[in-house]
Tab-separated table of C-alpha atoms in Angstrom:
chain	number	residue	atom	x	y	z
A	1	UNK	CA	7.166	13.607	-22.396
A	2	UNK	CA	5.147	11.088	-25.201
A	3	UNK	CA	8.580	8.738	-25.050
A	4	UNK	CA	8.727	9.051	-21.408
A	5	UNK	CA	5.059	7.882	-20.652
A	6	UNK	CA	5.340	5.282	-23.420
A	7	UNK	CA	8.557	3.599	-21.623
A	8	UNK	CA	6.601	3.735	-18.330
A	9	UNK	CA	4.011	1.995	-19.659
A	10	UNK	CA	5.579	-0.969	-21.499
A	11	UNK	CA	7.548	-1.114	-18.163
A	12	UNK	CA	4.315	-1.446	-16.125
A	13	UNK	CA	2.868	-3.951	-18.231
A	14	UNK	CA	6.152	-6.342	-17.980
A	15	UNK	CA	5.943	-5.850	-14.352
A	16	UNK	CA	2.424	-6.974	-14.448
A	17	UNK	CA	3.265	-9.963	-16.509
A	18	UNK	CA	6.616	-11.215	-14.142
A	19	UNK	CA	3.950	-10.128	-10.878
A	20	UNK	CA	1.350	-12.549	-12.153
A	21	UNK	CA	3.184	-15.440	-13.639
A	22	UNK	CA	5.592	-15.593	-10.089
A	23	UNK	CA	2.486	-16.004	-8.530
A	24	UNK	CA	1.070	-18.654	-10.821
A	25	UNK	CA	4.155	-20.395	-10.489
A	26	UNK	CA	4.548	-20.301	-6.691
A	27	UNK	CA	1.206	-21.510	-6.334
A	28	UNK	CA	2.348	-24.851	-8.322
A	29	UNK	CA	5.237	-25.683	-6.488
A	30	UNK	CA	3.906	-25.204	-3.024
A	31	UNK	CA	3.428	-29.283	-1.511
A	32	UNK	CA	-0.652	-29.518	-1.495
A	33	UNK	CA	-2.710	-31.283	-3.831
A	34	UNK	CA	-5.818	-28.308	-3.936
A	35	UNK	CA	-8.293	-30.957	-5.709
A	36	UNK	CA	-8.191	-33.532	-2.575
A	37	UNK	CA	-8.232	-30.086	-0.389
A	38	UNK	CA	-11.746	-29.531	-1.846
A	39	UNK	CA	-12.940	-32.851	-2.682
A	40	UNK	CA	-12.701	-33.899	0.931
A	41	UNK	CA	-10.945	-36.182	3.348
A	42	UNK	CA	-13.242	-39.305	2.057
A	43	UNK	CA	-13.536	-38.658	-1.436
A	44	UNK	CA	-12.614	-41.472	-3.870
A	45	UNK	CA	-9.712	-41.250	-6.327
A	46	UNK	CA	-12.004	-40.492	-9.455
A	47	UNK	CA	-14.187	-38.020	-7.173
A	48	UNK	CA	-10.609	-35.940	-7.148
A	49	UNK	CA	-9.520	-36.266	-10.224
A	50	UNK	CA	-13.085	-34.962	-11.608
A	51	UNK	CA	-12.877	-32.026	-9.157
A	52	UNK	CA	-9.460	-31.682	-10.139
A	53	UNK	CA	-10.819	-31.285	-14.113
A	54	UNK	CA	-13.901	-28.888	-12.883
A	55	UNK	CA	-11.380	-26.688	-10.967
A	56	UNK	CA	-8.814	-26.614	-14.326
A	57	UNK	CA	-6.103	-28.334	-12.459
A	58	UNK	CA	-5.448	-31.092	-14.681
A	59	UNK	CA	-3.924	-28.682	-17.369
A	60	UNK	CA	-0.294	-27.636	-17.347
A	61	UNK	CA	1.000	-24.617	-15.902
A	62	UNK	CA	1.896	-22.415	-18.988
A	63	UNK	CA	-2.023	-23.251	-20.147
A	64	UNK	CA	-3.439	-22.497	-17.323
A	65	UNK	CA	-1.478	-19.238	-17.205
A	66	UNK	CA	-2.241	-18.661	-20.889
A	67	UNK	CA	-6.007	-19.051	-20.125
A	68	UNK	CA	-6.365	-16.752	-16.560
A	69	UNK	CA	-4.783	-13.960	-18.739
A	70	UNK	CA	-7.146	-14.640	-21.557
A	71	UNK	CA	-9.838	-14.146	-18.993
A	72	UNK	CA	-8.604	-11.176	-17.524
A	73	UNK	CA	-8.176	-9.115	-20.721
A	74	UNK	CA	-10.782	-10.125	-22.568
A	75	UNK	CA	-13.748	-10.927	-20.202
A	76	UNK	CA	-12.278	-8.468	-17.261
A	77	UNK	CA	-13.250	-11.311	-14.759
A	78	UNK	CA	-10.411	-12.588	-11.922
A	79	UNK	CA	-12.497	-15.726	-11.927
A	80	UNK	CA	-14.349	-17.602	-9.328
A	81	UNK	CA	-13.306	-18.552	-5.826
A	82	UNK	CA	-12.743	-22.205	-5.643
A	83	UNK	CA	-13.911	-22.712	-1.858
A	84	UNK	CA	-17.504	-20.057	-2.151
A	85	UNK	CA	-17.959	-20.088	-5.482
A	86	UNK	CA	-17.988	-16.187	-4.972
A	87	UNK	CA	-16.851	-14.119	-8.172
A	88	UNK	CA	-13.108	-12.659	-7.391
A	89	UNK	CA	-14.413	-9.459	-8.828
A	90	UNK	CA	-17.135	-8.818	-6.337
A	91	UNK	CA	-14.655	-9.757	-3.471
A	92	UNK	CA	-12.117	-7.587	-4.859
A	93	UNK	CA	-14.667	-4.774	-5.440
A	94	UNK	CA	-15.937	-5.393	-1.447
A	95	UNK	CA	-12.459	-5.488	-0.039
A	96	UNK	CA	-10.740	-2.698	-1.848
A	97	UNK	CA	-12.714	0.297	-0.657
A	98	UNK	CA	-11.967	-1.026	2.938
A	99	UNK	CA	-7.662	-1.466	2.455
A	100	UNK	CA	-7.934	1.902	0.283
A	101	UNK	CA	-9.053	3.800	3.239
A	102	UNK	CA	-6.898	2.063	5.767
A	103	UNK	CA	-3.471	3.037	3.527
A	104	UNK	CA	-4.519	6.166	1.907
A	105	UNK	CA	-6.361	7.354	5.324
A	106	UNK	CA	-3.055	6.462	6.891
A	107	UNK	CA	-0.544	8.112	3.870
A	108	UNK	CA	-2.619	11.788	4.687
A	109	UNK	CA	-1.438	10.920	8.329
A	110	UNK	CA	2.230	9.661	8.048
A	111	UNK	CA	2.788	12.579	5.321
A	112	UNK	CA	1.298	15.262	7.706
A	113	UNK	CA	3.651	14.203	10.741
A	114	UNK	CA	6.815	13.344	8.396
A	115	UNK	CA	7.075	16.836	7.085
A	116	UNK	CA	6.406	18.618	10.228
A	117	UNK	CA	8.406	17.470	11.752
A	118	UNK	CA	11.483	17.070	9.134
A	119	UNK	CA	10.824	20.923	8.880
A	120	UNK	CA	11.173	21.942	11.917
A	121	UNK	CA	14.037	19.624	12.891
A	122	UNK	CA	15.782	20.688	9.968
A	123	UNK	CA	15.140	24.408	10.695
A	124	UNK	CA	16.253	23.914	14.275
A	125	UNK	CA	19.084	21.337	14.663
A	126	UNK	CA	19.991	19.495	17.705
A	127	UNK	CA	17.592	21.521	19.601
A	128	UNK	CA	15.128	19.766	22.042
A	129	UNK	CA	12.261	18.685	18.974
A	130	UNK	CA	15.453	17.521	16.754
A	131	UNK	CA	16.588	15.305	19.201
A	132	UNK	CA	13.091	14.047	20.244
A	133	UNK	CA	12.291	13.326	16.529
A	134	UNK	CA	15.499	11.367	16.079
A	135	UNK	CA	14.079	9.152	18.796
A	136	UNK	CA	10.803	9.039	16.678
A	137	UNK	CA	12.446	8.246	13.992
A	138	UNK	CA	14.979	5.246	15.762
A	139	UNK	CA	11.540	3.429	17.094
A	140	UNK	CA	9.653	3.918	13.661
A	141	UNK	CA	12.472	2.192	11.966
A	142	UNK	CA	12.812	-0.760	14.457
A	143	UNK	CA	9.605	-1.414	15.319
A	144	UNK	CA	7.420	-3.808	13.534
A	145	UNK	CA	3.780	-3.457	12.664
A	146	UNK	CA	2.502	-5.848	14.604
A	147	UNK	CA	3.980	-4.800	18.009
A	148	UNK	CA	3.008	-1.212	17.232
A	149	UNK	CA	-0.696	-2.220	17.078
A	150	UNK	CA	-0.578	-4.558	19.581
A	151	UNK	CA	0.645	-1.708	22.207
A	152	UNK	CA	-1.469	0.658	20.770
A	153	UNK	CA	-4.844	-1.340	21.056
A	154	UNK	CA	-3.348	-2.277	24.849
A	155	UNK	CA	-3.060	1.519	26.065
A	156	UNK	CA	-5.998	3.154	23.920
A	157	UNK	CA	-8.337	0.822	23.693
A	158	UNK	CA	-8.192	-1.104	26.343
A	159	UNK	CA	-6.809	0.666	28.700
A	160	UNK	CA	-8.252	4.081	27.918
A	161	UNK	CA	-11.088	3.116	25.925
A	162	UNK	CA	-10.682	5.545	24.070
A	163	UNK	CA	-11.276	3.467	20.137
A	164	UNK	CA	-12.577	0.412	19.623
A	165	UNK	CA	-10.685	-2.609	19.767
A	166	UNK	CA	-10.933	-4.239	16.219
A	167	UNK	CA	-13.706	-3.750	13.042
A	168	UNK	CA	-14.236	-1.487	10.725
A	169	UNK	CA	-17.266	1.084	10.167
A	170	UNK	CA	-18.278	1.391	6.472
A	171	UNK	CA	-18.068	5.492	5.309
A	172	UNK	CA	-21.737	5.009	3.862
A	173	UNK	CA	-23.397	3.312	6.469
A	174	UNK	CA	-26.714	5.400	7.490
A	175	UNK	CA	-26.664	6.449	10.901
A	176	UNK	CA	-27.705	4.131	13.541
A	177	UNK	CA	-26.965	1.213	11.334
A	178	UNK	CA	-24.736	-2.001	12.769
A	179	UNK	CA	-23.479	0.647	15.127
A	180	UNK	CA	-22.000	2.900	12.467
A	181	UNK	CA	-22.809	6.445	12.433
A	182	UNK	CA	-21.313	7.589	9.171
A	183	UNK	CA	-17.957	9.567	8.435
A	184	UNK	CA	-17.394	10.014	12.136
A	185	UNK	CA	-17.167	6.271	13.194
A	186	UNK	CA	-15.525	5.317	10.377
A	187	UNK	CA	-12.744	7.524	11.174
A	188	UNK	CA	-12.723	6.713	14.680
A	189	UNK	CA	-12.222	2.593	14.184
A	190	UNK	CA	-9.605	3.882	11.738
A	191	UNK	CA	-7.661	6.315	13.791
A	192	UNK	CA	-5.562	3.075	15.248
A	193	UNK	CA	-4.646	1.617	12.076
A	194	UNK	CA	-3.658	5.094	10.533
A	195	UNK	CA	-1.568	5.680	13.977
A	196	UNK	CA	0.539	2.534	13.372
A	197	UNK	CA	1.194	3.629	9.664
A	198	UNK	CA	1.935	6.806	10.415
A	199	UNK	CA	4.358	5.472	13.089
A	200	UNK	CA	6.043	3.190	10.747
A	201	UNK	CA	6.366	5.446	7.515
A	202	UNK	CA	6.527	8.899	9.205
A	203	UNK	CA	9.910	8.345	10.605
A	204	UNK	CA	11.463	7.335	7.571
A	205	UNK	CA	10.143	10.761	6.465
A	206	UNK	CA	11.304	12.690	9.307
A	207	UNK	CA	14.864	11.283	8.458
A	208	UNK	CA	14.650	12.208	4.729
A	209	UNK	CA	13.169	15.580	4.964
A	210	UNK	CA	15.441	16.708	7.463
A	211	UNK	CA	18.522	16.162	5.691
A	212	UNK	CA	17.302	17.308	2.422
A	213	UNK	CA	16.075	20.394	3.644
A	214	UNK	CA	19.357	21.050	5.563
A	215	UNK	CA	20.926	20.170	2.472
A	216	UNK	CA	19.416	22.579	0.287
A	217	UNK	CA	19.519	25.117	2.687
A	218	UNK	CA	23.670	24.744	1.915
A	219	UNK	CA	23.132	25.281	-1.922
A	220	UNK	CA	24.405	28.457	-3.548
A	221	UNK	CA	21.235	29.520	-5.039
A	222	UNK	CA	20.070	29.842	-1.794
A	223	UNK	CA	22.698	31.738	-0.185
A	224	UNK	CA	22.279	33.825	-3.165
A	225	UNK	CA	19.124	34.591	-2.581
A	226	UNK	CA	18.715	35.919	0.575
A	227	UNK	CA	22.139	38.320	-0.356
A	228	UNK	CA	19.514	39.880	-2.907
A	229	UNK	CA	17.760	40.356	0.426
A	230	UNK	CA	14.467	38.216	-0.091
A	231	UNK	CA	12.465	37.857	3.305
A	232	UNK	CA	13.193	34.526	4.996
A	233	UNK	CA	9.709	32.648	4.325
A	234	UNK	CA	9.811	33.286	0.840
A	235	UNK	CA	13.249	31.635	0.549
A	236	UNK	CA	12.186	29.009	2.507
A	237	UNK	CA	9.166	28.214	0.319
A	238	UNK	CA	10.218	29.313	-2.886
A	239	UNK	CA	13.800	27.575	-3.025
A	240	UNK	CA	14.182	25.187	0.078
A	241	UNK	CA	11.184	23.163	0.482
A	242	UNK	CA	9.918	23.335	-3.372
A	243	UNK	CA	13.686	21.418	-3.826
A	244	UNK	CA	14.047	19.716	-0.428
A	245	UNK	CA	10.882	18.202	-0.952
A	246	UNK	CA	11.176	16.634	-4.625
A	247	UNK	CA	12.240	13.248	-3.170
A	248	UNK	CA	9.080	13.092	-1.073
A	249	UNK	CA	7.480	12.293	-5.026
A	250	UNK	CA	9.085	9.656	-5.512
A	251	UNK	CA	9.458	8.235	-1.831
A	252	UNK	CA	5.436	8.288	-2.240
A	253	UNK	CA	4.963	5.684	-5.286
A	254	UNK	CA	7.452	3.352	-3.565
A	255	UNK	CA	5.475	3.798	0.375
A	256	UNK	CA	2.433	3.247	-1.371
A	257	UNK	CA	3.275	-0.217	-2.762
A	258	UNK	CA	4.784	-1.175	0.714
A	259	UNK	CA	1.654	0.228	2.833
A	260	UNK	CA	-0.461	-2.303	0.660
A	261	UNK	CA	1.802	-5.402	1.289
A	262	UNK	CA	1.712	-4.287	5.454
A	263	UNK	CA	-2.083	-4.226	5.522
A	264	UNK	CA	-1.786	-7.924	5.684
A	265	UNK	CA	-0.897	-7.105	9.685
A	266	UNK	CA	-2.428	-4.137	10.193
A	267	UNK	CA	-5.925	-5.701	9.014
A	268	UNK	CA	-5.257	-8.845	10.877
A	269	UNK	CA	-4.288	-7.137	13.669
A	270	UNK	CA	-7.436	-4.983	14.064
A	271	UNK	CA	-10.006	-7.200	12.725
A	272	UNK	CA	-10.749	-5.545	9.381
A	273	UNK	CA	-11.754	-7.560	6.388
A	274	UNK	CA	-9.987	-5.888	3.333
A	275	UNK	CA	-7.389	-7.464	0.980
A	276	UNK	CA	-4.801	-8.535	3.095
A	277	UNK	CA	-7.625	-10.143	5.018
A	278	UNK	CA	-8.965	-11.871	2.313
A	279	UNK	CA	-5.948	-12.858	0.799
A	280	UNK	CA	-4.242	-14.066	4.074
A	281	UNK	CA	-7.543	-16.381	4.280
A	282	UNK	CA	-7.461	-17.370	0.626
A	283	UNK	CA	-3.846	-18.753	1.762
A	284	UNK	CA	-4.814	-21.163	4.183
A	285	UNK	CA	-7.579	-22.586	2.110
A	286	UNK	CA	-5.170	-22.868	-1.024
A	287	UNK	CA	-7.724	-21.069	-2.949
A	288	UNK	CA	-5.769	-19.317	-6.334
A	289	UNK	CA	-8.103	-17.622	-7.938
A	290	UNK	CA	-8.401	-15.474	-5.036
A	291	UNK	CA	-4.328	-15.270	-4.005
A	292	UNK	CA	-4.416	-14.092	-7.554
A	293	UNK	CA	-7.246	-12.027	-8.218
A	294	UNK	CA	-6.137	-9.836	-4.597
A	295	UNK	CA	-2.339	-9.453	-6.287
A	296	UNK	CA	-3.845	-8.861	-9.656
A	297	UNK	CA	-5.473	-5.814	-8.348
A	298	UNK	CA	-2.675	-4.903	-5.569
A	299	UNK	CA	-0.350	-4.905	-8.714
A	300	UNK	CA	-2.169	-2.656	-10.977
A	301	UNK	CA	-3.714	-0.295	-8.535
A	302	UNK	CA	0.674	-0.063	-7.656
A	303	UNK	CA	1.479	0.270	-11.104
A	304	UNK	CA	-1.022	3.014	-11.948
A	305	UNK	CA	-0.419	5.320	-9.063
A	306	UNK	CA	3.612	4.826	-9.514
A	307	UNK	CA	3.048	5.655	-12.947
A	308	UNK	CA	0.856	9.073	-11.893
A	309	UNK	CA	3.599	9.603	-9.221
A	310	UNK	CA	6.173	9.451	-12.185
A	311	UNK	CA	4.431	11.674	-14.338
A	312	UNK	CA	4.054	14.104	-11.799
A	313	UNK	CA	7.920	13.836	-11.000
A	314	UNK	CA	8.730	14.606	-14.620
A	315	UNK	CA	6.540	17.684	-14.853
A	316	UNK	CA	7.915	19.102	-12.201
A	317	UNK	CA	11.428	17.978	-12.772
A	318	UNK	CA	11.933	17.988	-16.625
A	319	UNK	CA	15.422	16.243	-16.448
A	320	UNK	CA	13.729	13.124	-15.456
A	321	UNK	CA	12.454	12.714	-18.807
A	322	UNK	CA	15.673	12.288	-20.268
A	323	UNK	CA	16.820	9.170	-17.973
């Protein structure tokens, strides 16, 4: 188990490396000179080339590069914004609570629907709630986050009025203040945003649990089993969904990763001001320590929970730890 967790973690931290130096690179080669950006339409030639020196641009890449990383290890700091002159950290540390309870809010969602109703399709194929959950499944596949909020805020917010259109509502908030009420209203500008996650992710769990379960339910041990004569719910959770749901691990860790590049739309979309936000925004102002410091964090808050996901996948599979 030692050698396993030791190969995961020299893994993660090349990963971080190749995450943070594409990055750095990409940055370079896009067409836009960020020193005139900030220096202004009117500014003079050596008014650039002095904002150019204050902002570190006048150094080449692989310095540059060599010096963020210096920063980030040793001080802990993702630098300062180049447009606010706002530490990364404390927009980071204001953003992240807000994107962690739009994907994790929405994971408890899309997990909750995806093995419901895998189960019971599984357990009752090509009956009326299999065939309806296909359909689930064909739309969740297709459709694309955008259009899924876009319909959803048509119908049950504006339609219905039934949520509020865009914002968010901070968990913390006393009551009666900007409107929020606590836990309650926080959940309630959230239920949207969780509803178009748990649209897009749920299905592909619908399709996966379904045919794993009806696979296992095929496997001798099973069969075997209930010839011994153990009662049918025991069976069912001792042997079919304890196997049938193994994948679901490891599906997880990789869901995860992709929830946190999609809340680029969904925050866009409904008007909430976490990472993708502020990294989307950080984008059209050409601002890099900010692109950076948002997939700095994105990539180690990834690498750490697919690391706990592939611990947990190696307790409870022990052949895993000799791949």
């Amino acid at each position: 188990m030692f050698r396993y967790l030791v190969r995961r973690l020299l893994w993660a931290a090349l990963l971080f490396l190749a995450v943070t130096f594409v990055t750095y690179v990409i940055f370079f080669v896009i067409p836009t000179d960020t020193a005139r950006l900030f220096a202004g339409k009117n500014a003079s030639p050596e008014g650039i080339a002095k904002v150019r020196k204050d902002l570190g641009l006048d150094k080449p890449v692989y310095y540059q590069y060599g010096r963020y990383l210096k920063q980030l290890v040793i001080d802990r700091s993702l630098g300062v914004s180049f447009g606010t002159d706002e530490k990364v950290n404390d927009i980071v540390r204001q953003a992240a609570p807000v994107t962690a309870s739009l994907v994790f809010g929405g994971m408890v969602l899309w997990l909750l629907v995806g093995l419901t109703i895998g189960i019971l399709s599984a357990l009752r194929p090509r009956s009326l709630l299999d065939r309806t959950g296909m359909v689930f499944v064909l739309i969740g596949i297709s459709a694309h986050p955008v259009w899924i909020g876009l319909i959803l805020i048509y119908f049950v917010s504006f339609k219905l009025g039934w949520t509020p259109i865009t914002g968010y509502c901070d968990f913390f908030h006393p009551q009666g203040f900007s409107g929020c009420n606590g836990p309650l209203d926080w959940a309630w500008h959230l239920i949207l945003p969780w509803c178009t996650f748990a649209i897009l992710f749920a299905a592909q769990y619908v399709r996966m649990i379904r045919a794993s379960v009806l696979e296992t339910m095929n496997e001798d041990y099973v069969r075997t089993s209930r010839a011994k004569g153990a009662p049918e719910h025991v069976v069912m959770r001792s042997h079919v969904l304890r196997n049938a749901l193994l994948p679901v691990v490891t599906m997880l860790g990789m869901d995860v990763g992709l929830a946190l590049g999609g809340a680029i739309f969904t925050e866009t979309i409904y008007g909430i001001q976490g990472l993708g936000f502020r990294v989307v925004d950080a984008i059209t102002q050409n601002d890099l320590p900010v692109i950076l410091g948002v997939t700095v964090f994105g990539t180690i808050a990834i690498i750490v929970f697919n690391l706990i996901v592939d611990v947990i996948y190696a307790w409870i599979d022990p052949r895993i730890r000799l791949a």
